PDB file of C-alpha atoms in Angstrom:
ATOM      1  CA  MET A   1      62.018  81.607  98.143  1.00 37.00           C
ATOM      2  CA  SER A   2      63.152  81.840 101.761  1.00 38.00           C
ATOM      3  CA  LYS A   3      66.643  82.768 102.820  1.00 43.00           C
ATOM      4  CA  LEU A   4      67.305  79.241 103.995  1.00 44.00           C
ATOM      5  CA  GLN A   5      66.445  77.827 100.566  1.00 52.00           C
ATOM      6  CA  LYS A   6      68.670  80.170  98.608  1.00 66.00           C
ATOM      7  CA  ASN A   7      71.978  79.029  97.231  1.00 73.00           C
ATOM      8  CA  ALA A   8      75.008  80.699  98.789  1.00 76.00           C
ATOM      9  CA  TYR A   9      76.815  82.747  96.154  1.00 84.00           C
ATOM     10  CA  GLY A  10      80.204  84.358  96.566  1.00 84.00           C
ATOM     11  CA  GLY A  11      81.937  87.080  94.656  1.00 88.00           C
ATOM     12  CA  GLN A  12      85.090  89.056  94.107  1.00 88.00           C
ATOM     13  CA  ALA A  13      85.748  92.568  92.919  1.00 89.00           C
ATOM     14  CA  VAL A  14      87.995  92.815  89.866  1.00 88.00           C
ATOM     15  CA  ILE A  15      89.295  95.783  87.895  1.00 88.00           C
ATOM     16  CA  GLU A  16      86.249  97.723  86.666  1.00 90.00           C
ATOM     17  CA  GLY A  17      83.926  94.842  87.410  1.00 93.00           C
ATOM     18  CA  VAL A  18      82.684  92.037  89.615  1.00 93.00           C
ATOM     19  CA  MET A  19      83.012  88.256  89.515  1.00 92.00           C
ATOM     20  CA  PHE A  20      80.302  86.010  90.996  1.00 93.00           C
ATOM     21  CA  GLY A  21      80.595  82.273  91.492  1.00 87.00           C
ATOM     22  CA  GLY A  22      77.997  79.549  91.927  1.00 83.00           C
ATOM     23  CA  LYS A  23      78.336  75.805  92.451  1.00 80.00           C
ATOM     24  CA  LYS A  24      79.589  75.088  88.952  1.00 81.00           C
ATOM     25  CA  MET A  25      80.010  78.384  87.141  1.00 86.00           C
ATOM     26  CA  MET A  26      81.817  81.708  87.524  1.00 89.00           C
ATOM     27  CA  VAL A  27      80.924  84.906  85.671  1.00 92.00           C
ATOM     28  CA  THR A  28      82.701  88.266  85.508  1.00 92.00           C
ATOM     29  CA  ALA A  29      81.223  91.453  84.092  1.00 93.00           C
ATOM     30  CA  ILE A  30      83.409  94.485  83.422  1.00 92.00           C
ATOM     31  CA  ARG A  31      82.785  97.996  82.132  1.00 90.00           C
ATOM     32  CA  ARG A  32      84.668  98.619  78.875  1.00 86.00           C
ATOM     33  CA  LYS A  33      86.091 101.932  77.679  1.00 82.00           C
ATOM     34  CA  ASP A  34      83.046 102.527  75.484  1.00 81.00           C
ATOM     35  CA  GLN A  35      80.810 101.962  78.566  1.00 84.00           C
ATOM     36  CA  SER A  36      79.578  98.605  77.277  1.00 86.00           C
ATOM     37  CA  ILE A  37      79.566  95.558  79.573  1.00 89.00           C
ATOM     38  CA  GLU A  38      81.586  92.489  78.647  1.00 90.00           C
ATOM     39  CA  TYR A  39      81.284  89.070  80.281  1.00 91.00           C
ATOM     40  CA  PHE A  40      83.741  86.283  80.960  1.00 89.00           C
ATOM     41  CA  GLN A  41      82.464  82.818  81.888  1.00 88.00           C
ATOM     42  CA  SER A  42      84.247  79.739  83.152  1.00 83.00           C
ATOM     43  CA  SER A  43      83.498  76.489  84.915  1.00 80.00           C
ATOM     44  CA  ARG A  44      84.762  76.058  88.460  1.00 73.00           C
ATOM     45  CA  ARG A  45      88.040  74.198  88.220  1.00 70.00           C
ATOM     46  CA  SER A  46      88.919  71.728  90.929  1.00 66.00           C
ATOM     47  CA  ASN A  47      90.371  68.252  91.352  1.00 70.00           C
ATOM     48  CA  ARG A  48      89.637  65.140  93.333  1.00 76.00           C
ATOM     49  CA  VAL A  49      91.989  66.041  96.172  1.00 75.00           C
ATOM     50  CA  LEU A  50      90.512  69.517  96.716  1.00 73.00           C
ATOM     51  CA  THR A  51      86.974  68.193  96.363  1.00 73.00           C
ATOM     52  CA  ALA A  52      87.650  65.589  99.041  1.00 78.00           C
ATOM     53  CA  LEU A  53      89.345  68.077 101.367  1.00 75.00           C
ATOM     54  CA  LYS A  54      86.415  70.507 101.086  1.00 75.00           C
ATOM     55  CA  LYS A  55      84.258  67.953 102.908  1.00 79.00           C
ATOM     56  CA  ILE A  56      86.574  67.755 105.932  1.00 80.00           C
ATOM     57  CA  PRO A  57      86.238  70.409 108.694  1.00 82.00           C
ATOM     58  CA  PHE A  58      89.439  72.415 109.344  1.00 81.00           C
ATOM     59  CA  LEU A  59      90.861  71.250 106.022  1.00 83.00           C
ATOM     60  CA  ARG A  60      88.053  72.529 103.811  1.00 82.00           C
ATOM     61  CA  GLY A  61      89.133  76.128 104.379  1.00 76.00           C
ATOM     62  CA  ILE A  62      92.588  75.538 102.920  1.00 79.00           C
ATOM     63  CA  ALA A  63      91.100  73.716  99.938  1.00 80.00           C
ATOM     64  CA  ALA A  64      88.604  76.538  99.392  1.00 78.00           C
ATOM     65  CA  ILE A  65      91.382  79.156  99.503  1.00 77.00           C
ATOM     66  CA  ILE A  66      93.517  77.320  96.954  1.00 76.00           C
ATOM     67  CA  GLU A  67      90.548  76.777  94.643  1.00 75.00           C
ATOM     68  CA  ALA A  68      89.343  80.377  94.977  1.00 74.00           C
ATOM     69  CA  SER A  69      92.837  81.766  94.324  1.00 73.00           C
ATOM     70  CA  ALA A  70      93.255  79.662  91.209  1.00 71.00           C
ATOM     71  CA  ASN A  71      89.785  80.373  89.782  1.00 72.00           C
ATOM     72  CA  GLY A  72      89.584  84.009  90.848  1.00 73.00           C
ATOM     73  CA  THR A  73      92.960  84.978  89.396  1.00 74.00           C
ATOM     74  CA  GLN A  74      91.845  83.861  85.945  1.00 76.00           C
ATOM     75  CA  HIS A  75      88.962  86.340  86.100  1.00 82.00           C
ATOM     76  CA  LEU A  76      91.143  89.076  87.574  1.00 79.00           C
ATOM     77  CA  ASN A  77      93.549  88.593  84.690  1.00 78.00           C
ATOM     78  CA  PHE A  78      90.672  88.940  82.211  1.00 81.00           C
ATOM     79  CA  SER A  79      89.537  92.218  83.768  1.00 81.00           C
ATOM     80  CA  SER A  80      93.034  93.716  83.880  1.00 77.00           C
ATOM     81  CA  GLU A  81      93.618  92.900  80.207  1.00 78.00           C
ATOM     82  CA  ARG A  82      90.248  94.030  78.853  1.00 75.00           C
ATOM     83  CA  TYR A  83      88.842  96.938  80.854  1.00 69.00           C
ATOM     84  CA  ASP A  84      90.917  99.688  79.206  1.00 71.00           C
ATOM     85  CA  VAL A  85      90.936  98.223  75.692  1.00 69.00           C
ATOM     86  CA  HIS A  86      88.623  99.968  73.245  1.00 64.00           C
ATOM     87  CA  PRO A  87      86.436  97.499  71.288  1.00 62.00           C
ATOM     88  CA  ASN A  88      87.984  98.817  68.056  1.00 62.00           C
ATOM     89  CA  GLU A  89      91.294  97.340  69.183  1.00 62.00           C
ATOM     90  CA  ASP A  90      89.905  93.862  69.860  1.00 57.00           C
ATOM     91  CA  ASP A  91      91.073  92.338  66.583  1.00 51.00           C
ATOM     92  CA  VAL A  92      94.605  93.656  67.069  1.00 48.00           C
ATOM     93  CA  ILE A  93      94.764  92.268  70.600  1.00 49.00           C
ATOM     94  CA  LYS A  94      93.581  88.851  69.435  1.00 49.00           C
ATOM     95  CA  GLU A  95      96.281  88.765  66.727  1.00 46.00           C
ATOM     96  CA  GLU A  96      98.957  89.540  69.303  1.00 48.00           C
ATOM     97  CA  LYS A  97      97.941  86.660  71.583  1.00 48.00           C
ATOM     98  CA  LYS A  98     100.101  83.656  70.732  1.00 43.00           C
ATOM     99  CA  GLU A  99      99.924  81.725  74.002  1.00 46.00           C
ATOM    100  CA  SER A 100      97.949  78.528  74.345  1.00 43.00           C
ATOM    101  CA  LYS A 101      94.708  79.144  76.253  1.00 46.00           C
ATOM    102  CA  LEU A 102      95.339  76.124  78.477  1.00 43.00           C
ATOM    103  CA  SER A 103      98.900  77.160  79.364  1.00 42.00           C
ATOM    104  CA  LEU A 104      97.720  80.711  80.055  1.00 44.00           C
ATOM    105  CA  ILE A 105      94.958  79.537  82.403  1.00 44.00           C
ATOM    106  CA  LEU A 106      97.293  77.175  84.260  1.00 43.00           C
ATOM    107  CA  GLY A 107      99.971  79.860  84.514  1.00 45.00           C
ATOM    108  CA  VAL A 108      97.624  82.502  85.887  1.00 44.00           C
ATOM    109  CA  ALA A 109      96.068  80.045  88.349  1.00 46.00           C
ATOM    110  CA  THR A 110      99.498  79.036  89.645  1.00 48.00           C
ATOM    111  CA  ILE A 111     100.548  82.651  90.033  1.00 46.00           C
ATOM    112  CA  GLY A 112      97.376  83.357  91.999  1.00 47.00           C
ATOM    113  CA  VAL A 113      98.014  80.559  94.496  1.00 49.00           C
ATOM    114  CA  LEU A 114     101.717  81.379  94.872  1.00 50.00           C
ATOM    115  CA  SER A 115     100.991  85.096  95.322  1.00 55.00           C
ATOM    116  CA  PHE A 116      98.538  84.346  98.127  1.00 57.00           C
ATOM    117  CA  LEU A 117     101.009  82.027  99.882  1.00 59.00           C
ATOM    118  CA  PHE A 118     103.891  84.496  99.479  1.00 61.00           C
ATOM    119  CA  GLY A 119     101.793  87.335 100.898  1.00 70.00           C
ATOM    120  CA  LYS A 120     100.663  85.169 103.815  1.00 73.00           C
ATOM    121  CA  VAL A 121     104.255  84.254 104.667  1.00 78.00           C
ATOM    122  CA  LEU A 122     105.333  87.918 104.629  1.00 83.00           C
ATOM    123  CA  PHE A 123     102.437  89.062 106.828  1.00 85.00           C
ATOM    124  CA  THR A 124     103.224  86.193 109.205  1.00 87.00           C
ATOM    125  CA  LEU A 125     106.990  86.640 109.548  1.00 89.00           C
ATOM    126  CA  ILE A 126     107.451  90.424 109.526  1.00 91.00           C
ATOM    127  CA  PRO A 127     105.495  90.832 112.818  1.00 93.00           C
ATOM    128  CA  VAL A 128     107.611  88.019 114.318  1.00 93.00           C
ATOM    129  CA  PHE A 129     110.860  89.915 113.759  1.00 93.00           C
ATOM    130  CA  LEU A 130     109.355  93.226 114.885  1.00 94.00           C
ATOM    131  CA  ALA A 131     108.019  91.666 118.084  1.00 94.00           C
ATOM    132  CA  ASN A 132     111.346  89.967 118.762  1.00 93.00           C
ATOM    133  CA  LEU A 133     113.018  93.386 118.818  1.00 94.00           C
ATOM    134  CA  THR A 134     110.962  94.195 121.918  1.00 94.00           C
ATOM    135  CA  ARG A 135     112.062  91.047 123.802  1.00 93.00           C
ATOM    136  CA  PRO A 136     114.462  92.955 126.086  1.00 92.00           C
ATOM    137  CA  ILE A 137     111.400  94.789 127.434  1.00 93.00           C
ATOM    138  CA  PHE A 138     108.661  92.178 126.947  1.00 92.00           C
ATOM    139  CA  ALA A 139     110.283  88.793 127.518  1.00 90.00           C
ATOM    140  CA  SER A 140     107.349  86.510 128.331  1.00 92.00           C
ATOM    141  CA  ASP A 141     105.750  84.313 125.680  1.00 92.00           C
ATOM    142  CA  LEU A 142     102.345  85.876 126.357  1.00 94.00           C
ATOM    143  CA  ALA A 143     103.654  89.407 125.888  1.00 94.00           C
ATOM    144  CA  GLN A 144     105.517  88.433 122.721  1.00 95.00           C
ATOM    145  CA  VAL A 145     102.430  86.822 121.150  1.00 95.00           C
ATOM    146  CA  VAL A 146     100.248  89.837 121.985  1.00 95.00           C
ATOM    147  CA  ILE A 147     102.801  92.288 120.595  1.00 96.00           C
ATOM    148  CA  GLU A 148     103.298  90.127 117.504  1.00 95.00           C
ATOM    149  CA  SER A 149      99.541  90.096 116.901  1.00 94.00           C
ATOM    150  CA  PHE A 150      99.413  93.861 117.415  1.00 95.00           C
ATOM    151  CA  PHE A 151     102.115  94.400 114.775  1.00 94.00           C
ATOM    152  CA  LYS A 152     100.313  92.009 112.425  1.00 92.00           C
ATOM    153  CA  LEU A 153      97.045  93.931 112.812  1.00 93.00           C
ATOM    154  CA  LEU A 154      98.854  97.248 112.402  1.00 93.00           C
ATOM    155  CA  LEU A 155     100.587  95.992 109.267  1.00 90.00           C
ATOM    156  CA  LEU A 156      97.307  94.701 107.842  1.00 88.00           C
ATOM    157  CA  LEU A 157      95.365  97.911 108.498  1.00 90.00           C
ATOM    158  CA  GLY A 158      98.234 100.101 107.293  1.00 90.00           C
ATOM    159  CA  TYR A 159      98.607  98.121 104.077  1.00 87.00           C
ATOM    160  CA  ILE A 160      94.887  98.206 103.307  1.00 88.00           C
ATOM    161  CA  TYR A 161      94.636 101.915 104.055  1.00 89.00           C
ATOM    162  CA  ALA A 162      97.692 102.724 101.924  1.00 89.00           C
ATOM    163  CA  ILE A 163      96.510 100.865  98.834  1.00 86.00           C
ATOM    164  CA  SER A 164      92.966 102.218  99.256  1.00 86.00           C
ATOM    165  CA  GLN A 165      94.332 105.706  98.560  1.00 88.00           C
ATOM    166  CA  THR A 166      95.280 104.814  94.985  1.00 88.00           C
ATOM    167  CA  PRO A 167      92.571 105.587  92.388  1.00 89.00           C
ATOM    168  CA  LEU A 168      92.603 102.062  90.912  1.00 88.00           C
ATOM    169  CA  ILE A 169      92.214 100.223  94.237  1.00 88.00           C
ATOM    170  CA  LYS A 170      89.626 102.715  95.427  1.00 92.00           C
ATOM    171  CA  ARG A 171      87.464 101.783  92.440  1.00 92.00           C
ATOM    172  CA  VAL A 172      88.074  98.069  93.105  1.00 91.00           C
ATOM    173  CA  PHE A 173      86.869  98.619  96.679  1.00 92.00           C
ATOM    174  CA  GLN A 174      83.766 100.360  95.295  1.00 94.00           C
ATOM    175  CA  TYR A 175      83.059  97.312  93.151  1.00 94.00           C
ATOM    176  CA  HIS A 176      83.646  95.217  96.278  1.00 94.00           C
ATOM    177  CA  GLY A 177      80.902  97.211  97.959  1.00 95.00           C
ATOM    178  CA  ALA A 178      78.660  96.710  94.918  1.00 96.00           C
ATOM    179  CA  GLU A 179      79.256  92.953  95.075  1.00 95.00           C
ATOM    180  CA  HIS A 180      78.148  92.822  98.715  1.00 95.00           C
ATOM    181  CA  LYS A 181      75.095  94.951  98.027  1.00 96.00           C
ATOM    182  CA  VAL A 182      73.943  92.610  95.265  1.00 96.00           C
ATOM    183  CA  ILE A 183      74.386  89.519  97.453  1.00 95.00           C
ATOM    184  CA  ASN A 184      72.549  91.213 100.327  1.00 93.00           C
ATOM    185  CA  ALA A 185      69.688  92.204  98.019  1.00 94.00           C
ATOM    186  CA  TYR A 186      69.429  88.642  96.705  1.00 94.00           C
ATOM    187  CA  GLU A 187      69.507  87.090 100.176  1.00 91.00           C
ATOM    188  CA  ASN A 188      66.959  89.611 101.475  1.00 91.00           C
ATOM    189  CA  ASN A 189      64.552  88.837  98.607  1.00 92.00           C
ATOM    190  CA  GLN A 190      64.858  92.312  97.138  1.00 93.00           C
ATOM    191  CA  GLU A 191      64.593  93.234  93.473  1.00 93.00           C
ATOM    192  CA  LEU A 192      67.884  93.372  91.623  1.00 94.00           C
ATOM    193  CA  THR A 193      67.489  96.975  90.508  1.00 94.00           C
ATOM    194  CA  VAL A 194      70.055  99.721  91.015  1.00 95.00           C
ATOM    195  CA  GLU A 195      67.793 101.558  93.457  1.00 95.00           C
ATOM    196  CA  SER A 196      66.990  98.459  95.498  1.00 95.00           C
ATOM    197  CA  VAL A 197      70.588  97.221  95.566  1.00 96.00           C
ATOM    198  CA  GLN A 198      71.962 100.620  96.573  1.00 96.00           C
ATOM    199  CA  ALA A 199      69.714 100.539  99.644  1.00 95.00           C
ATOM    200  CA  GLN A 200      71.546  97.434 100.928  1.00 95.00           C
ATOM    201  CA  SER A 201      74.571  97.321 103.216  1.00 94.00           C
ATOM    202  CA  ARG A 202      78.007  97.175 101.631  1.00 94.00           C
ATOM    203  CA  LEU A 203      79.121  94.783 104.406  1.00 93.00           C
ATOM    204  CA  HIS A 204      78.659  91.003 104.502  1.00 90.00           C
ATOM    205  CA  TYR A 205      79.505  88.319 107.046  1.00 84.00           C
ATOM    206  CA  ARG A 206      81.025  85.877 104.506  1.00 84.00           C
ATOM    207  CA  CYS A 207      83.504  88.398 103.111  1.00 86.00           C
ATOM    208  CA  GLY A 208      87.120  87.394 102.655  1.00 82.00           C
ATOM    209  CA  SER A 209      88.142  90.569 104.483  1.00 83.00           C
ATOM    210  CA  SER A 210      86.573  89.132 107.630  1.00 85.00           C
ATOM    211  CA  PHE A 211      88.538  85.942 107.059  1.00 86.00           C
ATOM    212  CA  ILE A 212      91.812  87.888 106.926  1.00 86.00           C
ATOM    213  CA  LEU A 213      91.071  89.573 110.239  1.00 88.00           C
ATOM    214  CA  PHE A 214      90.104  86.272 111.839  1.00 90.00           C
ATOM    215  CA  THR A 215      93.532  84.868 110.926  1.00 90.00           C
ATOM    216  CA  VAL A 216      95.063  87.547 113.158  1.00 91.00           C
ATOM    217  CA  VAL A 217      92.755  86.812 116.102  1.00 91.00           C
ATOM    218  CA  VAL A 218      92.824  83.025 115.750  1.00 93.00           C
ATOM    219  CA  GLY A 219      96.569  83.076 115.180  1.00 93.00           C
ATOM    220  CA  MET A 220      97.129  84.859 118.480  1.00 94.00           C
ATOM    221  CA  PHE A 221      95.433  82.055 120.429  1.00 95.00           C
ATOM    222  CA  VAL A 222      97.155  79.314 118.431  1.00 95.00           C
ATOM    223  CA  TYR A 223     100.608  80.868 118.958  1.00 94.00           C
ATOM    224  CA  LEU A 224     100.072  80.797 122.729  1.00 94.00           C
ATOM    225  CA  LEU A 225     100.446  77.014 122.510  1.00 93.00           C
ATOM    226  CA  VAL A 226     104.023  77.100 121.193  1.00 92.00           C
ATOM    227  CA  PRO A 227     107.227  78.768 122.466  1.00 91.00           C
ATOM    228  CA  THR A 228     108.483  82.095 121.114  1.00 90.00           C
ATOM    229  CA  ASP A 229     112.137  81.484 121.916  1.00 88.00           C
ATOM    230  CA  PRO A 230     114.577  80.888 120.289  1.00 94.00           C
ATOM    231  CA  LEU A 231     113.795  83.004 117.240  1.00 94.00           C
ATOM    232  CA  TRP A 232     114.523  80.269 114.692  1.00 94.00           C
ATOM    233  CA  LEU A 233     112.026  77.948 116.375  1.00 94.00           C
ATOM    234  CA  ARG A 234     109.462  80.723 116.457  1.00 93.00           C
ATOM    235  CA  VAL A 235     109.853  81.254 112.713  1.00 92.00           C
ATOM    236  CA  VAL A 236     109.529  77.522 112.024  1.00 93.00           C
ATOM    237  CA  ASN A 237     106.428  77.315 114.225  1.00 92.00           C
ATOM    238  CA  ARG A 238     104.759  80.233 112.492  1.00 91.00           C
ATOM    239  CA  LEU A 239     105.357  78.775 109.028  1.00 90.00           C
ATOM    240  CA  ALA A 240     104.238  75.306 110.089  1.00 91.00           C
ATOM    241  CA  LEU A 241     101.092  76.678 111.723  1.00 92.00           C
ATOM    242  CA  ILE A 242      99.909  78.691 108.693  1.00 89.00           C
ATOM    243  CA  PRO A 243      97.620  75.849 107.493  1.00 89.00           C
ATOM    244  CA  VAL A 244      96.275  75.415 111.040  1.00 92.00           C
ATOM    245  CA  VAL A 245      95.492  79.121 111.413  1.00 91.00           C
ATOM    246  CA  LEU A 246      93.876  79.272 107.970  1.00 89.00           C
ATOM    247  CA  GLY A 247      91.759  76.191 108.634  1.00 90.00           C
ATOM    248  CA  LEU A 248      90.561  77.399 112.048  1.00 93.00           C
ATOM    249  CA  SER A 249      89.880  80.918 110.753  1.00 90.00           C
ATOM    250  CA  PHE A 250      87.703  79.542 107.965  1.00 89.00           C
ATOM    251  CA  GLU A 251      85.631  77.610 110.497  1.00 90.00           C
ATOM    252  CA  VAL A 252      85.239  80.757 112.626  1.00 89.00           C
ATOM    253  CA  LEU A 253      84.092  82.654 109.536  1.00 87.00           C
ATOM    254  CA  GLN A 254      81.528  79.962 108.752  1.00 86.00           C
ATOM    255  CA  LEU A 255      80.310  80.004 112.358  1.00 88.00           C
ATOM    256  CA  THR A 256      79.840  83.778 112.477  1.00 86.00           C
ATOM    257  CA  ASN A 257      77.842  83.589 109.256  1.00 83.00           C
ATOM    258  CA  LYS A 258      75.568  80.864 110.650  1.00 85.00           C
ATOM    259  CA  VAL A 259      74.780  82.794 113.865  1.00 83.00           C
ATOM    260  CA  ARG A 260      74.476  86.247 112.302  1.00 81.00           C
ATOM    261  CA  HIS A 261      70.683  86.177 112.729  1.00 81.00           C
ATOM    262  CA  VAL A 262      70.958  85.290 116.436  1.00 83.00           C
ATOM    263  CA  PRO A 263      70.834  88.604 118.361  1.00 82.00           C
ATOM    264  CA  VAL A 264      73.136  87.469 121.173  1.00 77.00           C
ATOM    265  CA  LEU A 265      75.762  85.948 118.863  1.00 80.00           C
ATOM    266  CA  ARG A 266      75.766  88.172 115.794  1.00 83.00           C
ATOM    267  CA  PHE A 267      78.368  90.436 117.431  1.00 86.00           C
ATOM    268  CA  LEU A 268      80.980  87.688 116.869  1.00 84.00           C
ATOM    269  CA  GLY A 269      81.215  88.789 113.248  1.00 85.00           C
ATOM    270  CA  TYR A 270      81.471  92.512 114.000  1.00 87.00           C
ATOM    271  CA  PRO A 271      85.309  92.735 113.894  1.00 88.00           C
ATOM    272  CA  GLY A 272      85.253  91.393 110.343  1.00 87.00           C
ATOM    273  CA  LEU A 273      82.506  93.832 109.379  1.00 89.00           C
ATOM    274  CA  TRP A 274      84.517  96.711 110.832  1.00 90.00           C
ATOM    275  CA  LEU A 275      87.479  95.767 108.643  1.00 90.00           C
ATOM    276  CA  GLN A 276      85.162  95.866 105.636  1.00 91.00           C
ATOM    277  CA  LEU A 277      84.706  99.565 106.301  1.00 92.00           C
ATOM    278  CA  LEU A 278      88.231  99.811 104.866  1.00 91.00           C
ATOM    279  CA  THR A 279      88.020  97.164 102.136  1.00 90.00           C
ATOM    280  CA  THR A 280      84.700  98.329 100.685  1.00 93.00           C
ATOM    281  CA  LYS A 281      83.534 101.734  99.501  1.00 94.00           C
ATOM    282  CA  GLU A 282      80.079 102.993  98.562  1.00 95.00           C
ATOM    283  CA  PRO A 283      79.682 102.248  94.841  1.00 95.00           C
ATOM    284  CA  LYS A 284      78.262 104.497  92.157  1.00 95.00           C
ATOM    285  CA  ASP A 285      75.112 103.538  90.273  1.00 95.00           C
ATOM    286  CA  ASP A 286      76.996 102.480  87.141  1.00 95.00           C
ATOM    287  CA  GLN A 287      79.195 100.186  89.234  1.00 96.00           C
ATOM    288  CA  VAL A 288      76.153  98.602  90.840  1.00 96.00           C
ATOM    289  CA  GLU A 289      74.734  98.118  87.350  1.00 96.00           C
ATOM    290  CA  VAL A 290      77.816  96.063  86.387  1.00 95.00           C
ATOM    291  CA  ALA A 291      77.541  93.965  89.581  1.00 96.00           C
ATOM    292  CA  ILE A 292      73.870  93.262  88.911  1.00 96.00           C
ATOM    293  CA  ALA A 293      74.631  92.312  85.305  1.00 95.00           C
ATOM    294  CA  SER A 294      77.308  89.865  86.456  1.00 95.00           C
ATOM    295  CA  PHE A 295      75.046  88.216  89.035  1.00 95.00           C
ATOM    296  CA  GLN A 296      72.057  87.983  86.717  1.00 94.00           C
ATOM    297  CA  GLU A 297      74.219  86.424  84.007  1.00 93.00           C
ATOM    298  CA  LEU A 298      75.409  83.799  86.518  1.00 93.00           C
ATOM    299  CA  LEU A 299      71.825  83.032  87.544  1.00 91.00           C
ATOM    300  CA  ARG A 300      70.782  82.765  83.897  1.00 91.00           C
ATOM    301  CA  ILE A 301      73.590  80.349  83.046  1.00 89.00           C
ATOM    302  CA  GLU A 302      73.042  78.168  86.092  1.00 84.00           C
ATOM    303  CA  ASN A 303      69.277  78.071  85.551  1.00 83.00           C
ATOM    304  CA  GLU A 304      69.808  76.985  81.960  1.00 80.00           C
ATOM    305  CA  GLY A 305      72.310  74.353  83.073  1.00 68.00           C
ATOM    306  CA  LYS A 306      74.847  75.666  80.600  1.00 53.00           C
ATOM    307  CA  SER A 307      78.218  73.932  80.654  1.00 46.00           C
ATOM    308  CA  VAL A 308      81.399  75.818  79.834  1.00 45.00           C
ATOM    309  CA  THR A 309      84.603  73.834  79.559  1.00 39.00           C
ATOM    310  CA  GLY A 310      86.933  76.819  79.421  1.00 43.00           C
ATOM    311  CA  GLY A 311      86.992  80.577  79.520  1.00 49.00           C
ATOM    312  CA  GLU A 312      84.475  82.224  77.198  1.00 52.00           C
ATOM    313  CA  GLN A 313      84.089  85.901  76.410  1.00 50.00           C
ATOM    314  CA  VAL A 314      80.647  87.290  75.619  1.00 48.00           C
ATOM    315  CA  SER A 315      80.255  90.890  74.539  1.00 41.00           C
TER     316      SER A 315
END
């Protein structure tokens, strides 16, 4: 099968595992305390509004973010609850769970979307106030936008570097690298073996890390179109323009992925790849094994046309 004929699969690192998503299904594989691999399967959840928006350029990015946050958080919640539980404790855990599965899924999905939006607002407004402190020295709108973007980039890189020093996040970043390696192996028509996958790059053009960096770059150009003074208007503009920046950044990400095989244009995606040097780490063989298991399980389910109406755990 040629690269052009292959379906585009995406993924996400979770705690002690990897989630992969196809057109209709999502599968997570995690490494349990006893070294066994456990799977969690779910159908992609969407609605008519999001489905319609995903067909419209500049709006499809926002719809994709909301959908990915809602679906991905459900799998992240599964991994955080299960990875450090010994299989002998499974029955006890099940007895302690009293919540309705539907209410739990809806609650986790809502938290995922709200957490993303809250984080985006913070990373948008903090640089605004920091840049405004320099107005006595740099008064022009151009200078203020450049300084604001600099603070935003500094905040982003500092935050990523800081959390990457914690043991838990470091392992998540290793699984992130394993996820990219598996996708690269699949798209390059390589065998999905640990040795073959490890030989692949841990960087990928479609990564969400690249998207985050593009929001900084795209935002800088968008903010040049609106005034930076007075401060209250600047804050209102930044909040109002969040959907615009997200939508444009998604289109830039899609463009860089499409031209990545064109020698003259592939450099457009390099800034995002450079950021992935922070958000991914070289995985160990056992982590790659989990990523491969997750991806192969997704392929198996999709090839069989299996339908899952809710979350399903498979040991």
